[in-house]
Amino acid sequence: MAKKDKSAKAPTPDEVEAIFSDVDETGHTNASKARKERTRRRARKAAVEVDPLSGDDPSGSNVGKTMTRAAVVVLIVLLVAVVVSQVACGLVRRAGTAQLAEHVDAASVNTALRNGVEWGDGFTQFPEDYTVLEANEKSGTIEVSVVDTSSKNELECLAGSQIQAAALSVNALLNPNINQVIYHVDVHVDDNGDIQQSSLFGFLKPTGTMKRFATFVWTKSTGVNGGFNFNCMITDLDATASENLREKVTLPTNILDAVIGDSAATTEAASTAEAVTAEAATEAAAE
């Protein structure tokens, strides 16, 4: 059995300090921080406590804070870029919108149909396929033809076309030299007469037979007080389109019966209840 060497002595505090002169309290080699810690210990001050739940890196690294600041800066830059892009697009669009109330010719009407016109609190777009048939301030008439490939039935086509025709017509009729706007709407139909739509996000156009769906005729007359009176007439709706529109806007009677109940059954039940009540009252009076 080996004997314990009693001559070996434990290192003095100064020797231990010299050994770990380049190691801080976290175990990392950091001479500058180690010197600060030795100075603090010599001054009998508490050493820096390491909190395991703290977000600070005990080694003194600030990579996390740097990454956070960089991410915030990137998000702010993206937000500013989006806002600036929206404002710029709005300004460019307004600058490129035709002012039909000031000037009407083939070029201005083409621009209006291509870029849209102001209507309500935004812009109204028109179908991609369109033709300017007439745009003349001398005759006071604008006549255009569009092909609707986005509507799936007659009701959608009529509703959307009415908004488009109103937007274009009112913008143009505010021009003192324009008195009439004619807006033709054509659609593609299949062998069964159903309206065809574009597919694949509008890249594939319908190939069915093209037919005239409706024509919106807007006219303007001057009132006694100098103001304008606008009139709209819808023509060219055939019997098939009219019947399909009627079916779309008319609720089936069975749905109404389910909601409000059968009126005949309700009336009969009410009459029976009144008869029973009257008979009960008569018997009570006799007693």
Coordinates of C-alpha atoms in Angstrom, one line a residue:
M1 CA 0.0 0.0 0.0
A2 CA 1.4 3.3 -1.1
K3 CA 2.1 5.9 1.5
K4 CA 0.7 9.3 1.3
D5 CA 3.2 12.0 0.5
K6 CA 2.8 14.4 3.4
S7 CA 5.4 16.7 1.9
A8 CA 3.0 17.9 -0.9
K9 CA 1.3 21.2 0.0
A10 CA -1.8 22.7 -1.4
P11 CA -1.2 25.7 -3.7
T12 CA -1.6 29.1 -2.2
P13 CA -4.3 31.5 -3.2
D14 CA -1.8 33.5 -5.3
E15 CA -0.7 30.4 -7.1
V16 CA -4.3 29.4 -7.9
E17 CA -4.9 33.0 -9.1
A18 CA -1.9 32.7 -11.4
I19 CA -3.0 29.4 -12.7
F20 CA -6.5 30.7 -13.6
S21 CA -5.4 34.2 -14.6
D22 CA -6.9 33.8 -18.1
V23 CA -10.1 32.1 -17.1
D24 CA -13.3 33.9 -16.0
E25 CA -15.9 32.6 -13.7
T26 CA -17.9 31.0 -16.5
G27 CA -15.0 28.8 -17.6
H28 CA -14.2 30.8 -20.7
T29 CA -10.8 32.1 -21.5
N30 CA -11.3 35.9 -21.2
A31 CA -8.2 37.7 -19.8
S32 CA -9.9 41.1 -19.6
K33 CA -13.0 39.8 -17.8
A34 CA -10.8 37.6 -15.6
R35 CA -8.8 40.6 -14.5
K36 CA -12.0 42.5 -13.6
E37 CA -13.2 39.6 -11.6
R38 CA -9.9 39.3 -9.7
T39 CA -10.0 43.0 -8.9
R40 CA -13.6 42.6 -7.6
R41 CA -12.7 39.7 -5.4
R42 CA -9.7 41.5 -4.0
A43 CA -12.0 44.4 -3.2
R44 CA -14.2 41.8 -1.4
K45 CA -17.1 42.5 -3.7
A46 CA -19.6 39.9 -4.9
A47 CA -18.8 38.2 -8.1
V48 CA -21.1 38.5 -11.1
E49 CA -23.9 36.0 -10.7
V50 CA -24.9 33.8 -13.6
D51 CA -28.7 33.5 -14.0
P52 CA -29.5 30.4 -16.0
L53 CA -32.9 31.9 -16.9
S54 CA -31.5 35.2 -18.1
G55 CA -31.5 36.1 -21.8
D56 CA -27.9 37.4 -21.5
D57 CA -25.1 35.2 -22.7
P58 CA -22.8 34.6 -19.6
S59 CA -19.8 34.7 -21.9
G60 CA -20.5 38.3 -22.8
S61 CA -21.5 37.6 -26.4
N62 CA -24.1 39.9 -27.9
V63 CA -24.8 37.9 -31.1
G64 CA -28.5 37.4 -30.1
K65 CA -29.1 41.1 -29.6
T66 CA -27.4 41.9 -32.9
M67 CA -29.6 39.4 -34.7
T68 CA -32.7 40.8 -33.1
R69 CA -31.9 44.3 -34.1
A70 CA -31.1 43.2 -37.6
A71 CA -34.4 41.4 -37.9
V72 CA -36.3 44.5 -36.6
V73 CA -34.5 46.7 -39.1
V74 CA -35.4 44.3 -42.0
L75 CA -39.1 44.2 -41.0
I76 CA -39.2 48.0 -40.8
V77 CA -37.5 48.4 -44.2
L78 CA -40.0 45.8 -45.8
L79 CA -43.0 47.6 -44.2
V80 CA -41.8 51.0 -45.5
A81 CA -41.1 49.5 -48.9
V82 CA -44.7 48.0 -49.1
V83 CA -46.3 51.3 -48.1
V84 CA -44.2 53.3 -50.5
S85 CA -45.0 50.8 -53.3
Q86 CA -48.7 51.1 -52.7
V87 CA -48.6 54.9 -52.7
A88 CA -46.5 54.9 -55.8
C89 CA -48.8 52.5 -57.6
G90 CA -51.8 54.6 -56.7
L91 CA -50.2 57.8 -57.9
V92 CA -49.0 56.1 -61.2
R93 CA -52.5 54.6 -61.7
R94 CA -54.2 58.0 -61.1
A95 CA -51.7 59.7 -63.4
G96 CA -52.4 57.1 -66.2
T97 CA -56.2 57.2 -65.8
A98 CA -58.0 58.9 -68.7
Q99 CA -60.0 62.0 -67.8
L100 CA -63.1 61.4 -70.0
A101 CA -64.9 64.3 -68.4
E102 CA -62.3 66.6 -69.9
H103 CA -61.4 65.0 -73.3
V104 CA -62.8 62.1 -75.3
D105 CA -61.3 60.4 -78.3
A106 CA -60.3 56.9 -79.3
A107 CA -57.1 57.0 -77.4
S108 CA -58.6 58.3 -74.1
V109 CA -61.4 55.7 -74.2
N110 CA -58.8 52.9 -74.9
T111 CA -56.9 54.1 -71.9
A112 CA -60.0 54.1 -69.8
L113 CA -60.9 50.6 -70.7
R114 CA -57.3 49.3 -70.3
N115 CA -56.5 51.0 -66.9
G116 CA -60.0 51.4 -65.5
V117 CA -61.8 54.5 -64.3
E118 CA -62.5 56.0 -60.9
W119 CA -65.8 54.9 -59.4
G120 CA -66.9 55.1 -55.8
D121 CA -63.8 54.9 -53.5
G122 CA -61.6 53.0 -56.0
F123 CA -61.3 51.9 -59.6
T124 CA -63.6 49.9 -61.8
Q125 CA -61.8 47.5 -64.2
F126 CA -63.1 46.3 -67.6
P127 CA -62.7 43.0 -69.4
E128 CA -59.4 42.5 -71.2
D129 CA -61.1 42.0 -74.6
Y130 CA -62.7 45.2 -75.7
T131 CA -63.2 47.3 -78.9
V132 CA -63.8 51.0 -79.2
L133 CA -66.4 51.4 -82.0
E134 CA -66.8 55.2 -81.7
A135 CA -65.5 58.0 -79.5
N136 CA -66.2 61.4 -80.9
E137 CA -67.0 64.6 -79.1
K138 CA -68.5 66.1 -82.4
S139 CA -71.2 63.4 -82.5
G140 CA -71.4 63.3 -78.7
T141 CA -71.4 59.5 -78.7
I142 CA -69.1 56.8 -77.2
E143 CA -69.7 53.2 -78.3
V144 CA -67.7 50.2 -77.0
S145 CA -68.0 46.5 -77.0
V146 CA -66.5 44.1 -74.4
V147 CA -66.3 40.4 -74.0
D148 CA -67.1 39.1 -70.5
T149 CA -65.2 35.9 -69.7
S150 CA -65.3 36.1 -65.9
S151 CA -69.0 35.6 -65.1
K152 CA -70.4 32.1 -64.7
N153 CA -74.1 32.9 -65.3
E154 CA -76.5 35.6 -66.5
L155 CA -77.0 37.2 -63.1
E156 CA -73.3 37.7 -62.5
C157 CA -72.8 39.0 -66.0
L158 CA -75.7 41.5 -65.7
A159 CA -74.6 42.8 -62.3
G160 CA -70.9 43.2 -63.2
S161 CA -71.6 44.7 -66.6
Q162 CA -74.1 47.2 -65.1
I163 CA -71.4 48.5 -62.7
Q164 CA -68.8 48.7 -65.5
A165 CA -71.3 50.5 -67.9
A166 CA -72.3 53.0 -65.1
A167 CA -68.7 53.8 -64.3
L168 CA -67.7 54.4 -67.9
S169 CA -70.9 56.2 -68.8
V170 CA -71.1 58.6 -65.9
N171 CA -67.4 59.5 -66.3
A172 CA -67.9 60.2 -69.9
L173 CA -71.3 62.0 -69.7
L174 CA -69.8 64.5 -67.3
N175 CA -68.1 65.8 -70.4
P176 CA -70.3 68.6 -71.8
N177 CA -69.7 67.3 -75.4
I178 CA -70.9 63.7 -74.7
N179 CA -74.6 62.9 -74.6
Q180 CA -74.7 59.1 -75.2
V181 CA -72.6 56.1 -74.2
I182 CA -73.4 52.6 -75.6
Y183 CA -71.8 49.7 -73.8
H184 CA -72.2 46.3 -75.6
V185 CA -71.5 43.1 -73.6
D186 CA -70.7 39.8 -75.4
V187 CA -70.3 36.3 -73.9
H188 CA -69.2 32.9 -75.0
V189 CA -71.8 30.1 -74.7
D190 CA -71.5 26.3 -75.1
D191 CA -73.8 24.0 -77.1
N192 CA -76.4 24.1 -74.3
G193 CA -76.4 27.9 -74.2
D194 CA -74.6 28.2 -70.9
I195 CA -72.1 31.0 -70.4
Q196 CA -68.5 29.9 -70.5
Q197 CA -65.7 31.3 -68.2
S198 CA -62.0 31.6 -68.5
S199 CA -59.9 29.0 -66.7
L200 CA -56.4 28.6 -65.3
F201 CA -56.5 32.1 -63.7
G202 CA -57.7 33.6 -67.0
F203 CA -55.0 32.2 -69.2
L204 CA -57.3 29.8 -71.1
K205 CA -60.1 31.7 -72.8
P206 CA -63.5 30.2 -73.6
T207 CA -63.9 28.8 -77.1
G208 CA -67.7 28.7 -77.4
T209 CA -69.9 30.6 -79.7
M210 CA -69.9 34.3 -79.0
K211 CA -73.2 36.1 -78.7
R212 CA -74.6 39.5 -77.6
F213 CA -75.7 39.3 -74.0
A214 CA -76.9 42.9 -73.4
T215 CA -76.4 46.5 -74.3
F216 CA -76.4 49.4 -71.9
V217 CA -77.4 52.7 -73.4
W218 CA -76.7 55.7 -71.2
T219 CA -78.0 59.1 -72.2
K220 CA -77.9 62.6 -70.7
S221 CA -80.3 65.5 -70.8
T222 CA -80.1 68.9 -69.3
G223 CA -82.5 69.9 -66.6
V224 CA -84.3 73.2 -66.1
N225 CA -81.8 74.3 -63.5
G226 CA -78.8 73.5 -65.7
G227 CA -78.1 70.1 -64.1
F228 CA -77.8 66.7 -65.7
N229 CA -80.4 63.9 -65.9
F230 CA -78.9 60.5 -66.6
N231 CA -81.0 57.7 -68.1
C232 CA -80.1 54.1 -68.6
M233 CA -81.8 51.5 -70.9
I234 CA -80.8 47.9 -71.1
T235 CA -81.5 46.1 -74.4
D236 CA -80.6 42.9 -76.3
L237 CA -81.6 40.6 -73.5
D238 CA -83.0 37.5 -75.2
A239 CA -85.7 35.2 -73.9
T240 CA -83.2 32.6 -72.6
A241 CA -81.2 35.2 -70.7
S242 CA -84.4 36.7 -69.3
E243 CA -85.7 33.3 -68.1
N244 CA -82.3 32.4 -66.5
L245 CA -82.2 35.8 -64.7
R246 CA -85.7 35.2 -63.4
E247 CA -84.7 31.8 -62.0
K248 CA -81.7 33.2 -60.3
V249 CA -83.5 36.0 -58.5
T250 CA -86.7 34.0 -57.7
L251 CA -86.7 31.9 -54.5
P252 CA -88.3 28.5 -54.8
T253 CA -91.7 28.3 -53.0
N254 CA -90.6 25.3 -50.9
I255 CA -87.9 27.5 -49.3
L256 CA -90.4 30.1 -48.4
D257 CA -92.7 27.5 -47.0
A258 CA -89.9 26.1 -44.9
V259 CA -89.1 29.6 -43.6
I260 CA -92.6 31.0 -43.0
G261 CA -94.6 27.8 -42.8
D262 CA -97.6 26.6 -44.8
S263 CA -100.1 29.4 -44.7
A264 CA -103.1 27.1 -45.3
A265 CA -102.1 24.8 -42.4
T266 CA -101.4 27.8 -40.2
T267 CA -104.9 29.3 -40.9
E268 CA -106.6 25.9 -40.2
A269 CA -104.8 25.4 -37.0
A270 CA -105.7 28.9 -35.8
S271 CA -109.4 28.4 -36.7
T272 CA -109.4 25.1 -34.7
A273 CA -107.8 26.7 -31.7
E274 CA -110.4 29.5 -31.7
A275 CA -113.2 27.0 -31.9
V276 CA -111.9 25.0 -29.0
T277 CA -111.5 28.1 -26.9
A278 CA -115.1 29.3 -27.7
E279 CA -116.6 25.9 -26.8
A280 CA -114.7 25.8 -23.5
A281 CA -115.9 29.3 -22.6
T282 CA -119.6 28.3 -23.4
E283 CA -119.4 25.2 -21.2
A284 CA -117.9 27.3 -18.3
A285 CA -120.7 29.8 -18.6
A286 CA -123.4 27.1 -18.5
E287 CA -122.0 25.6 -15.3

